Every structure is written in structure tokens, then in C-alpha cells.
Coordinates of C-alpha atoms in Angstrom, one line a residue:
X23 CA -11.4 -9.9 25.9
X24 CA -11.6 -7.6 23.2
X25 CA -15.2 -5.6 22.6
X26 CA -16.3 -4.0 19.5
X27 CA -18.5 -1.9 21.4
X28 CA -15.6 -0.7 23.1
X29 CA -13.5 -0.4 20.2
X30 CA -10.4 -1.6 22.3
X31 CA -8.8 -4.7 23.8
X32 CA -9.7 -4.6 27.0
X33 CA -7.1 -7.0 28.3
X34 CA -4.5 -4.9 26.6
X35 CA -5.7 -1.8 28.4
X36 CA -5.8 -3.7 31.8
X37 CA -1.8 -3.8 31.4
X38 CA -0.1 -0.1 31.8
X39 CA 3.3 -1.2 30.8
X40 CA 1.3 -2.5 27.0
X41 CA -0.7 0.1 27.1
X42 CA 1.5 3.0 27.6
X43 CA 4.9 1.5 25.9
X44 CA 2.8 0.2 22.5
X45 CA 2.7 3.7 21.4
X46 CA 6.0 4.0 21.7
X47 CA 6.8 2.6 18.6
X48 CA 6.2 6.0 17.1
X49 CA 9.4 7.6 18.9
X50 CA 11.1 4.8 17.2
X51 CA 10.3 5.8 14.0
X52 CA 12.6 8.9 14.9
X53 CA 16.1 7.2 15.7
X54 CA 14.7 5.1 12.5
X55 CA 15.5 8.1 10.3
X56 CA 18.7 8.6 12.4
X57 CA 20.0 5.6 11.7
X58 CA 19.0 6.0 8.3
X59 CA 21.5 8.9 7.4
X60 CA 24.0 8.2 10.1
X61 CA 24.7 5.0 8.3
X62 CA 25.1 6.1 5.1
X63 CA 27.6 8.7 5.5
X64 CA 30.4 6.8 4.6
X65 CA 29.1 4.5 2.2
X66 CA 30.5 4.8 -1.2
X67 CA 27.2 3.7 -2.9
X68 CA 25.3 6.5 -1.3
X69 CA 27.9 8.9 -2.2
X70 CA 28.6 8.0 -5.8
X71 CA 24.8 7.6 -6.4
X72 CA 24.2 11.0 -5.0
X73 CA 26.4 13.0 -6.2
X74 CA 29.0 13.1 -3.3
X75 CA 26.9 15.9 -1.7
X76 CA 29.3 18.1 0.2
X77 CA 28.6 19.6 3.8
X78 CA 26.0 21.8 3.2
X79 CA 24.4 19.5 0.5
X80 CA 24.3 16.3 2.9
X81 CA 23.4 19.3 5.9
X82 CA 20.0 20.1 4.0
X83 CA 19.7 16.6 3.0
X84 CA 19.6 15.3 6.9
X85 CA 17.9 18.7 7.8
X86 CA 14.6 17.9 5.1
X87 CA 13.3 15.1 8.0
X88 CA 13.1 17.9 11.1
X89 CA 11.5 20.4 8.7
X90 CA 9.1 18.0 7.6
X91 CA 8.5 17.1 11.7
X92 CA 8.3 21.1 12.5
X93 CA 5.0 20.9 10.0
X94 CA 3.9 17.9 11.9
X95 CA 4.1 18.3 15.3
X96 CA 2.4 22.0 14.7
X97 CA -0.3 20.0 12.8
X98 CA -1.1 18.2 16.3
X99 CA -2.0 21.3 17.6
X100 CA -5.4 20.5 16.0
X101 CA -5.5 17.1 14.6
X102 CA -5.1 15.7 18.4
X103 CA -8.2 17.7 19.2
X104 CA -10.3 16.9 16.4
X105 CA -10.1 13.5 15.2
X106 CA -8.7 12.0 19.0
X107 CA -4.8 11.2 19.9
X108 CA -5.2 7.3 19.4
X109 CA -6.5 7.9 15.4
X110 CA -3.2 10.8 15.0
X111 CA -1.0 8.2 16.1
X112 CA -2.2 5.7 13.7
X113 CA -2.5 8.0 10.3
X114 CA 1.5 9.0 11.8
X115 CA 2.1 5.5 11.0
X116 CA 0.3 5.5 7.5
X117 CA 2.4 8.9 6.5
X118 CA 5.6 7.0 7.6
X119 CA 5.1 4.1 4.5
X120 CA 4.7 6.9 2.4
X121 CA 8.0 8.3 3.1
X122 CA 9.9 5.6 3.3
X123 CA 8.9 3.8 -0.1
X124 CA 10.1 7.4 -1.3
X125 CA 13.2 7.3 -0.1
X126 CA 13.6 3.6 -1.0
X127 CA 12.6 4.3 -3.9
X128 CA 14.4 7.6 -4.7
X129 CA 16.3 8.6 -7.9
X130 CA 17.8 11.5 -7.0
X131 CA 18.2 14.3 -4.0
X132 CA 15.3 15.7 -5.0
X133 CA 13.8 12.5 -4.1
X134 CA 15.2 11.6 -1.7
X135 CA 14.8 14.9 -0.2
X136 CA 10.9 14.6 -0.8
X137 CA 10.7 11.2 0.8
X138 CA 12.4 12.5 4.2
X139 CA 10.2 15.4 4.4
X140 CA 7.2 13.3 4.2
X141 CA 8.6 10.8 6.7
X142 CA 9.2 13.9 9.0
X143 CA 5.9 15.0 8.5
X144 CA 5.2 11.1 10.2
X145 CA 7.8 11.7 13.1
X146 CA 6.6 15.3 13.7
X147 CA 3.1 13.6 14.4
X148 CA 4.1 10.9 16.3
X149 CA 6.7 12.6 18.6
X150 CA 4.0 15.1 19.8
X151 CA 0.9 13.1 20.6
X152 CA 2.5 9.8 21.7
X153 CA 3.7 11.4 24.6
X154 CA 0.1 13.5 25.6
X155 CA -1.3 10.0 25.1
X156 CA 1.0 8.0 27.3
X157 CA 0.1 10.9 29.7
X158 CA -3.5 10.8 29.6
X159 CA -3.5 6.8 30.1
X160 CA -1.3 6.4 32.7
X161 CA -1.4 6.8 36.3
X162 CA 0.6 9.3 38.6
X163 CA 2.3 6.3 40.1
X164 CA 4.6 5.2 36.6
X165 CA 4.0 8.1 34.4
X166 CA 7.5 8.9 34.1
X167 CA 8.6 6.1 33.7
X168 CA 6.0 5.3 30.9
X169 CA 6.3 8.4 28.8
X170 CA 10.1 8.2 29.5
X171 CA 9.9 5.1 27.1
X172 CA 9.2 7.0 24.5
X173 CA 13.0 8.5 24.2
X174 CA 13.9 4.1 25.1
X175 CA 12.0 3.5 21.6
X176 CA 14.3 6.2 19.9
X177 CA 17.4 4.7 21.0
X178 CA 16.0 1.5 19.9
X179 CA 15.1 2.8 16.8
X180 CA 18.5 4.1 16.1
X181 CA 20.5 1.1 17.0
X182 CA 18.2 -1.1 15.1
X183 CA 18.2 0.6 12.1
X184 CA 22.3 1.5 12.4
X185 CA 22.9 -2.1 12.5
X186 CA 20.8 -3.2 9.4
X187 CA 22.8 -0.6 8.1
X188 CA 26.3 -1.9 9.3
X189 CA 25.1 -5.6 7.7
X190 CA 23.6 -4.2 4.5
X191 CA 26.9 -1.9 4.0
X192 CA 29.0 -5.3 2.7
X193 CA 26.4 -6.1 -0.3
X194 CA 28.0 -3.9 -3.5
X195 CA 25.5 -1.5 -5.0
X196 CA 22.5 1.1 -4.5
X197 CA 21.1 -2.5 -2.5
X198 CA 23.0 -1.2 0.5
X199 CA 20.9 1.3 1.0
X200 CA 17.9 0.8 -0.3
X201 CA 17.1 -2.2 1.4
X202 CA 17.5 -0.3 5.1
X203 CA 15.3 2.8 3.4
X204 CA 12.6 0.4 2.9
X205 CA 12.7 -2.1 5.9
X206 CA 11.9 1.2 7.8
X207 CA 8.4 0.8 7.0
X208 CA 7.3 -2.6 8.7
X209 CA 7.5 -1.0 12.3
X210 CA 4.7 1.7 10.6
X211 CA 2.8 -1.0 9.9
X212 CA 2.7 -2.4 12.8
X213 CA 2.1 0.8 14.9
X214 CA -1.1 1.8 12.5
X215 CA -2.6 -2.0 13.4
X216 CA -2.0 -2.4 16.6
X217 CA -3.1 1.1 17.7
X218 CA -6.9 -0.3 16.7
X219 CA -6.8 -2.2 19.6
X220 CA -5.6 0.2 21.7
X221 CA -7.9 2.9 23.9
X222 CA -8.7 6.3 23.3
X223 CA -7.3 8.9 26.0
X224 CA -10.4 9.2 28.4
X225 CA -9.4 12.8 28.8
X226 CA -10.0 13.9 24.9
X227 CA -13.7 11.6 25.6
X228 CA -14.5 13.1 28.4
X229 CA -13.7 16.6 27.0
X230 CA -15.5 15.2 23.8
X231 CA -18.6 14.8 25.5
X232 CA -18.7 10.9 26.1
X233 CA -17.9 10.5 29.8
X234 CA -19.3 6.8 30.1
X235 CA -16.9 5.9 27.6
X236 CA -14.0 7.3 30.0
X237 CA -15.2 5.7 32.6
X238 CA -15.1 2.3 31.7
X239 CA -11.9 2.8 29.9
X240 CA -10.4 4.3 33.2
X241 CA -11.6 1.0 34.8
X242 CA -9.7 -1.3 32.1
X243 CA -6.5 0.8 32.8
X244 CA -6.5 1.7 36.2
X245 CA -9.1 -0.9 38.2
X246 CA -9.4 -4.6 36.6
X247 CA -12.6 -3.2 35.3
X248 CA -14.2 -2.1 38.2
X249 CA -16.1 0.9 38.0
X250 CA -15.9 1.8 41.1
X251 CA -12.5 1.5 42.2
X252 CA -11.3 4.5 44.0
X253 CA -8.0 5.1 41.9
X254 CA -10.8 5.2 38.9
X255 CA -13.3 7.3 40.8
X256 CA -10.5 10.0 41.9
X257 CA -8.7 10.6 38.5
X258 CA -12.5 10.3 36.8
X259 CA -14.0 13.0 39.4
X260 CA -10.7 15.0 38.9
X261 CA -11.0 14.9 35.0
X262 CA -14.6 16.1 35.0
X263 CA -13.7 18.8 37.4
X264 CA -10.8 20.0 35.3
X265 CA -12.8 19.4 32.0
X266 CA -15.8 21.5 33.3
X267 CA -13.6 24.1 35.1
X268 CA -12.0 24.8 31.6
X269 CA -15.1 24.3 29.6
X270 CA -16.6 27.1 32.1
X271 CA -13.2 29.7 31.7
X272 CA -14.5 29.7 28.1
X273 CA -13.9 27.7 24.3
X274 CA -10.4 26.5 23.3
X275 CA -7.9 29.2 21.4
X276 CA -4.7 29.5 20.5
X277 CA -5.0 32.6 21.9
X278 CA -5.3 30.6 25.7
X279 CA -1.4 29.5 24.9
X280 CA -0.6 33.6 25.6
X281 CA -3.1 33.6 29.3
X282 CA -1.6 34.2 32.2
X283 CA -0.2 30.9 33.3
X284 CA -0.2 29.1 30.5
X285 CA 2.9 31.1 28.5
X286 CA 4.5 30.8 31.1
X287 CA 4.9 27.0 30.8
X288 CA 4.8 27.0 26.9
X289 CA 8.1 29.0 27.5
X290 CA 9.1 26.2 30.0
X291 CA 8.4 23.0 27.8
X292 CA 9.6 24.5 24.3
X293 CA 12.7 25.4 25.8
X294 CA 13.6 22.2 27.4
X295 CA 13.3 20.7 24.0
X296 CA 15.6 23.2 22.4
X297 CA 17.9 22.7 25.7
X298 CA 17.7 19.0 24.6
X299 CA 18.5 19.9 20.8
X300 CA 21.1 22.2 21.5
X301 CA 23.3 19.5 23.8
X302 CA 25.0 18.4 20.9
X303 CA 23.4 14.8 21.0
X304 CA 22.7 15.8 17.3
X305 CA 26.4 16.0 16.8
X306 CA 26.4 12.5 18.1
X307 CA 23.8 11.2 16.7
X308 CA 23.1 12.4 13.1
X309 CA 27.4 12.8 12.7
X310 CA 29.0 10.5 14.8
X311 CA 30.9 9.0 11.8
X312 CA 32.3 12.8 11.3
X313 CA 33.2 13.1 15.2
X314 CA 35.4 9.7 15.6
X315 CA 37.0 10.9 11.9
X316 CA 38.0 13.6 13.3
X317 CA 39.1 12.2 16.2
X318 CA 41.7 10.2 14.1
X319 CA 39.7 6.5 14.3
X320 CA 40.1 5.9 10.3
X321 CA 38.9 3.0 8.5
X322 CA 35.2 2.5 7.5
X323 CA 34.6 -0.7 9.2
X324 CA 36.6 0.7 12.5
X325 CA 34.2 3.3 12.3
X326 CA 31.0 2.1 12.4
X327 CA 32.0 -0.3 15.1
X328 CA 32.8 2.2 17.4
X329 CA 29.9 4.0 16.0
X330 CA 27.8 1.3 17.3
X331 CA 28.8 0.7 20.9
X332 CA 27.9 4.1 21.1
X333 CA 24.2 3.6 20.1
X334 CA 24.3 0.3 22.5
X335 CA 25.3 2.2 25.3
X336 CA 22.7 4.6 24.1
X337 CA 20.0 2.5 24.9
X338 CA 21.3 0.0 28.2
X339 CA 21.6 3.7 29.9
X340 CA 18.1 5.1 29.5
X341 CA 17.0 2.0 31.4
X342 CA 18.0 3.2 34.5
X343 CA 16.2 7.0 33.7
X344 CA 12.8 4.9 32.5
X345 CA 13.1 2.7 36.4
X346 CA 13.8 5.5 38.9
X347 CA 12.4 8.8 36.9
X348 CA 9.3 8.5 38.9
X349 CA 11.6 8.0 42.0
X350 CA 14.4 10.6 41.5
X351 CA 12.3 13.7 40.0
X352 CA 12.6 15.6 36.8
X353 CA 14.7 18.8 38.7
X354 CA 17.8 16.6 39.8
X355 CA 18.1 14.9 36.8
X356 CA 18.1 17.7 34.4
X357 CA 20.4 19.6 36.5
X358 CA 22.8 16.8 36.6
X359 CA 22.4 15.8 33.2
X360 CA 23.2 19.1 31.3
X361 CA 26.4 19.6 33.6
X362 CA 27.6 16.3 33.1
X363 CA 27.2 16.4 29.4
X364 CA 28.9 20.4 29.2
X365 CA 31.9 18.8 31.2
X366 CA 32.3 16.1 28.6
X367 CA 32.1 18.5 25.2
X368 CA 34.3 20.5 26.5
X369 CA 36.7 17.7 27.1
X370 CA 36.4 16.5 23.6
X371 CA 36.5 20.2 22.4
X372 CA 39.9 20.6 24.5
X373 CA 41.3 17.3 23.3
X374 CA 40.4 18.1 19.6
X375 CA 42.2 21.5 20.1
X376 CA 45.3 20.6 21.2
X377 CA 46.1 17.6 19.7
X378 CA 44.2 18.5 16.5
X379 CA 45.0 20.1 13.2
X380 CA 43.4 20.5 9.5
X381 CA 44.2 17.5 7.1
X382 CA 41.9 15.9 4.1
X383 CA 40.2 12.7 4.7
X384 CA 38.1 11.2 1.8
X385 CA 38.9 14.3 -0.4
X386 CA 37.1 16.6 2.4
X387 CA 39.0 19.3 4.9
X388 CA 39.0 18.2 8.2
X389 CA 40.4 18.8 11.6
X390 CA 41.8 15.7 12.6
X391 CA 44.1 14.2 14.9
X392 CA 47.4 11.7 13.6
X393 CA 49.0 10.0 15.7
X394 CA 48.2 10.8 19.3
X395 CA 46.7 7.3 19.5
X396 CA 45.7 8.6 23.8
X397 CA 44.5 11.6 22.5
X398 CA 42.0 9.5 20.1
X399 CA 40.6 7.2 22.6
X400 CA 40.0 9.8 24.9
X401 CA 37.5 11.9 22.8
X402 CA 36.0 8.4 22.1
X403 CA 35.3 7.5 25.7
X404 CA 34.4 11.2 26.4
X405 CA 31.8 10.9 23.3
X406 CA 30.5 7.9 24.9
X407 CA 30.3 9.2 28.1
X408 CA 28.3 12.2 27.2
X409 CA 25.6 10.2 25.7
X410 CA 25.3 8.1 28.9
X411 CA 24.6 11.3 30.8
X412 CA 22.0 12.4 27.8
X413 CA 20.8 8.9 27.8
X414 CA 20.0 9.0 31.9
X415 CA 18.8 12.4 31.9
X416 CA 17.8 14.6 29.5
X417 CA 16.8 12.2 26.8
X418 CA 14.1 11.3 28.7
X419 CA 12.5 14.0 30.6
X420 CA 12.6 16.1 27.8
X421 CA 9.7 13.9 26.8
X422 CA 7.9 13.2 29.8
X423 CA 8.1 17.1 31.5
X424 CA 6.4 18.5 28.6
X425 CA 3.6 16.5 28.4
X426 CA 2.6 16.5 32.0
X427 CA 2.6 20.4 32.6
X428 CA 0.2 21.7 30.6
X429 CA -4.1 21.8 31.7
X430 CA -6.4 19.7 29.3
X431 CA -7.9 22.7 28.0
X432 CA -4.4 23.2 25.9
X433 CA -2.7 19.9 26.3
X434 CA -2.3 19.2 22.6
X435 CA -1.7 22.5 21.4
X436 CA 1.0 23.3 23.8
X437 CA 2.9 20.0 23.6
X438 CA 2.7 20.7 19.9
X439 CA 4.0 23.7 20.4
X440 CA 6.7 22.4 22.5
X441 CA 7.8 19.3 20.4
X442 CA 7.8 22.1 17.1
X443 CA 10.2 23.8 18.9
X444 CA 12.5 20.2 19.4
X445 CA 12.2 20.0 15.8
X446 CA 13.0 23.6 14.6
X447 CA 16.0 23.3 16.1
X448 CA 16.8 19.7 15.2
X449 CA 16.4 21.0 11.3
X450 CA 18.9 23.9 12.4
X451 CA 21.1 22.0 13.6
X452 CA 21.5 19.1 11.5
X453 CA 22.1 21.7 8.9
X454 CA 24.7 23.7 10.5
X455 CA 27.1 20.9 12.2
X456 CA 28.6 19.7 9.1
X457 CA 29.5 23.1 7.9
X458 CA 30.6 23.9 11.6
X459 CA 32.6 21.0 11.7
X460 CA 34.2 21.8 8.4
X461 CA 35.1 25.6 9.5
X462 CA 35.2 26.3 13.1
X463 CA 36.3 22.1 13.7
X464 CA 36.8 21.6 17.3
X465 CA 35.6 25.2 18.3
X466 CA 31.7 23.2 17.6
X467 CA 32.1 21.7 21.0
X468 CA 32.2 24.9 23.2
X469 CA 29.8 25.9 21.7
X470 CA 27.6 23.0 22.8
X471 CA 29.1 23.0 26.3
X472 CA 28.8 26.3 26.7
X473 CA 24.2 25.8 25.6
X474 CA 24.6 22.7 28.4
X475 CA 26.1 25.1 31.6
X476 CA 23.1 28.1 30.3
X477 CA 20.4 25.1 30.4
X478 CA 21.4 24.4 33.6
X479 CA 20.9 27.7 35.3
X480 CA 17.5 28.5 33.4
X481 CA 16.6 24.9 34.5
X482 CA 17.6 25.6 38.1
X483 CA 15.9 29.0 38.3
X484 CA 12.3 27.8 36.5
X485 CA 11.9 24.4 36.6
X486 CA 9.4 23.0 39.4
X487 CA 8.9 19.7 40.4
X488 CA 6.3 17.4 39.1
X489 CA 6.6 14.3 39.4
X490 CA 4.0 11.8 41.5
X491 CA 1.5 13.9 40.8
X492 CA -2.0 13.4 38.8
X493 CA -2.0 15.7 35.6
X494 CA -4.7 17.7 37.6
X495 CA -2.9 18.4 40.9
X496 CA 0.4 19.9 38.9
X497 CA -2.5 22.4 38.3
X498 CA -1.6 23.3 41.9
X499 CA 2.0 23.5 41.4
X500 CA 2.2 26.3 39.0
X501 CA -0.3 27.9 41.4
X502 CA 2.2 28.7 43.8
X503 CA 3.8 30.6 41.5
X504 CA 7.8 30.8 42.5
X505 CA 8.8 31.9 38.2
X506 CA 12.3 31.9 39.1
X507 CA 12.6 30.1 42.5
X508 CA 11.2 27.2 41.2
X509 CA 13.5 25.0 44.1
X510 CA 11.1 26.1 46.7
X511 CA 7.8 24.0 45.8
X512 CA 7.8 21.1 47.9
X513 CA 7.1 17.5 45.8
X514 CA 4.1 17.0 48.1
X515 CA 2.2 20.2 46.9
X516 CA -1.2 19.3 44.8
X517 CA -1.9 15.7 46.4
X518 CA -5.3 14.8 47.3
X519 CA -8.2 13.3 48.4
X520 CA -11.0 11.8 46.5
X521 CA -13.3 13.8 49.1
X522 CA -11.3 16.6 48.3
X523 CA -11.8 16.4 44.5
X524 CA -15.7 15.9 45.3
X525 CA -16.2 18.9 47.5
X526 CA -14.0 21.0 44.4
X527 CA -16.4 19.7 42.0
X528 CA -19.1 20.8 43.5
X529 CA -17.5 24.1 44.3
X530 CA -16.9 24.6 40.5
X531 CA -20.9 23.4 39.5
X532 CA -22.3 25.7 42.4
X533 CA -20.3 28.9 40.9
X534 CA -20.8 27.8 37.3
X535 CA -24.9 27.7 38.2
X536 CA -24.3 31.5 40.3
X537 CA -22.7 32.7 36.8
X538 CA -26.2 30.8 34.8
X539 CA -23.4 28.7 32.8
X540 CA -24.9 25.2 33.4
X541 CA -22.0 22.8 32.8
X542 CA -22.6 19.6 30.9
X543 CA -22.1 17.2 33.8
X544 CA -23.8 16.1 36.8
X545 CA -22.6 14.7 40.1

């Protein structure tokens, strides 16, 4: 039942799969705005009404929702700390309305523009404390796979939205798409309510002073209630010994992302999310209606269908990453992953080059290929098959890694920090590719094969293991050091014992009281 003292739904929080997935729905605000633009790209009411912006117009136009989610997800940095990570999730929501009654609602690019940015601001949020939250709530056992679901609510997002899009694109007038613009704003809604009956992470209460409050929240998630449950007792004794080892080392500071460490794993989970970015999954995503145009598949409504088996197959394949993540490890499927999805660009690259040549479609210059019908279906089935490798792999670690790396002490900040650098990227990139396309054509794909092949050697090099641990013990793995032999830390470094976590604790209190820095908790 729920409990106003508690300020949660404790039957909610006794189920990890509602728990952990609700949040979710702010990832899906981001293949939302996706869908939003992808959609629209060939519609001739968007295009009359806008002015037929050309490449670099409708670049800057799609780019003004990453900019807007740079700003936000560096704004986590503090608001996760202040004001809590349930409470950032939920005002993410509130921002989202905003943006989208803008763009709804919008008059011009200017407007439009405005809206997006806003909306970004939303996504920014939302994509970099859902997944420290999911982290914080869930145990070692299905974090993964929970966290994972976050990049399963982005593919859902974008397929949702793409085909309200596809439907709305047959009613005549500004109507088709306005109406997707401001249907985006009921899943907001219903993030920003249903977070209330959600729990706060009992790692930001416990570092906030209010370790009861963890406690029993730990014992809704993790024990039926029981406060005494020795899952609950061992991740609660390993929180406070984290929480008062770090409170001990000294008071929060950006300048702790720079120790010793610490920048050394910044570095690691802000450039996995640029890795992510610069697959070419934005090429994909954002201008898939450009690639299969290219490709020779002509005919709007020929287009969006093939459009949208992509964005189905999308989401079917991250099933299988969100099920076994936990089982097959972070390392083997980021390493497979990013070679898989080089092979395939340069596939579609090669096809586009030989086959290709420049023509005008829709009054714009573009490399396209006539009548090699093989030649067409084979960059299709390529394009598909690279986002089934991005969809098993990368798409989802690229969430979950991030958030599990990083100490308490700098959680928020860091993941911030991390998830800023996804969306600085994202912004440059959905800027560029349209312009790329235009100029260097098929040469765009190399380029992205060639970012895949240099992910996976920096991924093989520095890129440890972490998965089935607690977010305390992968304290241990980065303590064994191994910067660039990263294949040499064994997956069963870091377990322990609830004993063990005890004797550590009092380890930490008996130095803290030899250093006359009494620490706030008591065993």
C-alpha cells in the first residue's frame, strides 16, 4: 500500500522491473523528438510551411534539440544533487509540455527552433539522471538489464512517434504535423505523475543525511520490506561505508572529476557516448528518409515504409541486449557491436560508391543510385542490419556502463558529464550529416566505419568489466588499475561478504576517529 509518510508506493517499489523501467519513460521522450523530425522530412506541409529549409537550414533545425540537451544534462551535474534524482526526473517531464506545445504551436523556424531547444533542455535532463537512478535502485543481480531499458524506451519512443507520423502524413495541411508535435506531450504527463509514487534513490538519502529513510526504502525494493534481509543489510552497510569513506576524503567539487581515478573514468564514460554518437546511428535515425533516397527507394509512401521496419527492428533487437546484458558483460558486446556495425557502413559506403552517382531528387543534389534495383536492396538490408548490431550492443551499454562506474561522491556530476558529451556530439552531428550527405555523398559512410574500428580498439585497450557487481565493489575494479590492459581484470574481482563490508566499515570509522573526523554514522 501506498504511505504518505513514505512518500512512495510501496507495492510499486517492491517490484524492480516497475520500479526501474517507470523511469524509463524519460529516454522515450528522446526517440520522441526523433521521430518528430525524421517524419517530417518529406512532408510537403512541413516544407512549404517552413520555408523548404535546405541542408544546413533543416541541419540546425534538427541540431536545436541536442543543444538544448548539452545544457540539460550539464544542469544534472547539480540539480541531481540538490533537489534529489526522483524530483529532476519529474520537472524533466514538466519542461518537455513546455517544448512541445511550442513546437505544436510554432509559426515559424524561429519557433519552432525555440520549442526544440526547450524540449532538449527536457531530454538533456532526463537522459542523464534516469539512468543514475535506475542504478541507485536496482540490484547487482538485473542492473543491466534495467538501465539497459532505458535505450528499449528510446526505440519505443521513436517508432511510436514515426508511426503517428506515417498516419497523420495522409490528412492535407499544417494538421499533419501539428497534431504528432503536440501528442508528444501526454507521455510527459504521465512520467511527472507517476514519478510521485515512485522512491527516492536511497543513495542521494543516505548521502543527504536521512539514512532511515534508505533503509526502509532498500527493504521495499530489495527485501519484501524486511529490514533485515541480508541483500538489504549488505548494499545498506556498503552505502554507508562508501558515503562516509567519501564524506571523510573531503566536500563534493567539480574539481574531484580531475582526482586521480576519477578522470580517468570521466574519460571512459564520455567517450563511449561520443563512440555511440559517432556510429552513424544518427545517420539512421535523424536521416533515414535521406539514406534509402539515396539509395534509389523513391516514392514517399515507399519510403516511410521501409523507414519503419527499420525502427521495428530497432526495438524487437534491444530485447535480446536488455535479457542477457547482465549475462554476457559490457566488454564482449561493445567489442562486437562497433565491428559489426563498421563492417556494415562500409558495405553501404562501398555499394553507394560504385553503383552511385549525383542526380536531383525533390529539387535537391543528391548521390543516388537508378536502376541497379540489387544494388538498392542491398544498402537497405545493410542499413537494417547495422541497427540490429547497434540495437544489441551499443545502444544499450552506452547507457548502463556510464552510470555504474562512477563513486557516489561524483555519480551525478560525472554521468552528467558523460551524457553532455552524447549530446555535444549528437548536436554536431545532426548538423553536419545533411550537408555531408549533400557533398562528400557516399564518402559519409567511411567516415563512420572508419569512428566504429577506432572505438573498438580504445574499447579493447580501456574498458574493464563490470557487470554483476554492486555499485560499491566496481570501486575495486578500477583499483587494480590495468589503464590500457583493461582484459586482464577478472569479472569476479570486488565481490563480497556482508562480514566483509562490516569489518571495512569499521576500518573506515576507526581511521576517521585516529584523524578526529567523527563521521555522521554509527554502527
Amino acid at each position: 500500500m501506498a504511505s504518505k509518510a513514505r512518500g512512495y508506493s510501496a507495492a510499486i517499489a517492491s517490484n524492480p522491473y516497475i520500479v526501474g523501467s517507470f523511469a524509463c519513460i524519460g529516454g522515450g521522450l528522446f526517440g520522441l523528438d526523433i521521430s518528430s523530425m525524421s517524419g517530417v522530412l518529406n512532408n510537403d506541409a512541413y516544407m512549404n510551411y517552413f520555408g523548404r529549409p535546405g541542408p544546413n537550414a533543416q541541419g540546425g533545425i534538427v541540431a536545436s534539440m541536442p543543444a538544448g540537451s548539452f545544457a540539460g544534462a550539464l544542469l544534472v551535474t547539480w540539480l541531481a544533487d540538490f533537489i534529489g534524482r526522483k524530483k529532476t526526473v519529474i520537472l524533466s517531464g514538466w519542461i518537455w509540455v513546455i517544448g512541445s506545445i511550442l513546437q505544436c504551436a510554432s509559426q515559424n523556424r524561429g519557433m519552432l527552433v525555440a520549442g526544440r531547444v526547450i524540449s532538449g533542455i527536457a531530454v538533456g535532463l532526463a537522459s542523464a539522471v534516469v539512468p543514475v537512478y535506475q542504478s541507485e535502485i536496482t540490484e547487482p543481480r538485473i542492473r543491466g538489464r534495467i538501465v539497459a531499458m532505458q535505450q528499449w524506451s528510446i526505440t519505443w519512443g521513436i517508432l511510436l512517434q514515426y508511426f503517428v507520423e506515417f498516419g497523420c502524413s495522409y490528412i492535407d495541411g499544417v494538421a499533419s504535423f501539428r497534431i504528432p508535435w503536440g501528442l508528444q506531450m501526454i507521455p510527459a504527463i504521465v512520467l511527472s505523475l507517476g514519478m510521485l509514487f515512485f522512491p527516492e534513490s536511497p543513495r542521494w538519502l543516505i548521502d543527504h543525511d536521512r539514512p532511515e529513510e534508505a533503509h526502509q526504502i532498500l527493504a521495499d525494493l530489495h527485501g519484501g520490506g524486511d529490514l533485515n534481509n541480508e541483500l538489504v543489510l549488505l548494499e545498506y552497510e556498503e552505502i554507508n561505508a562508501q558515503v562516509a569513506f567519501e564524506k571523510n576524503e573531503g566536500a563534493k567539487s567539480y574539481l574531484d572529476l580531475l582526482k586521480p581515478g576519477i578522470v580517468r573514468r570521466v574519460g571512459m564514460g564520455a567517450s563511449l557516448q561520443m563512440w555511440s554518437q559517432l556510429s552513424g546511428m544518427n545517420i539512421m535515425m535523424y536521416y533515414i528518409i535521406y539514406v534509402f533516397q539515396g539509395a534509389g527507394l523513391t516514392g514517399r509512401r515507399g519510403n516511410l515504409i521501409a523507414d519503419s521496419v527499420q525502427y521495428v527492428l530497432n526495438v524487437a533487437l534491444t530485447i535480446p541486449a536488455i535479457l542477457y546484458i547482465d549475462r554476457w558483460g559490457r566488454r564482449p558486446m561493445l567489442l562486437v557491436g562497433t565491428l559489426l556495425m563498421g563492417f556494415w557502413l562500409m558495405l553501404v559506403g562501398g555499394l553507394q560508391g560504385r553503383f552511385g552517382h549525383w542526380g536531383t531528387v525533390d529539387d535537391s543534389r543528391v548521390w543516388v543510385i537508378d536502376g541497379h534495383d540489387s544494388a538498392t536492396k542491398g544498402i537497405i538490408v545493410c542499413s537494417y542490419l547495422f541497427v540490429c548490431s547497434f540495437a544489441i550492443t551499443m545502444g544499450p551499454v552506452s547507457w548502463t556502463y556510464p552510470a555504474e562506474i562512477f563513486p557516489m561522491r561524483v555519480r551525478a556530476k560525472a554521468v552528467s558529464v558523460s551524457t553532455a558529451a552524447n549530446w555535444a556530439f549528437n548536436f554536431a552531428l545532426a548538423w553536419a550529416v545533411p550537408p555531408g550527405l549533400s557533398t562528400i555523398a557516399y564518402k559519409t559512410y567511411f567516415i563512420f566505419g572508419t569512428f566504429n574500428f577506432a572505438a573498438f580498439v580504445h574499447i579493447f585497450f580501456c574498458f574493464p568489466e563490470t557487470a554483476g557487481r554492486s555499485l560499491e565493489e566496481i570501486e575495486d575494479v578500477f583499483a587494480q588499475g590495468h589503464v590500457f590492459t583493461a582484459w586482464k581484470i577478472k569479472r569476479d574481482v570486488g565481490k563480497k561478504t556482508l562480514e566483509q563490508v562490516v569489518a571495512q566499515k569499521k576500518d573506515i570509522h576507526v581511521r576517521a576517529r585516529h584523524l578526529h573526523h567523527p563521521l555522521p554514522f554509527t554502527l
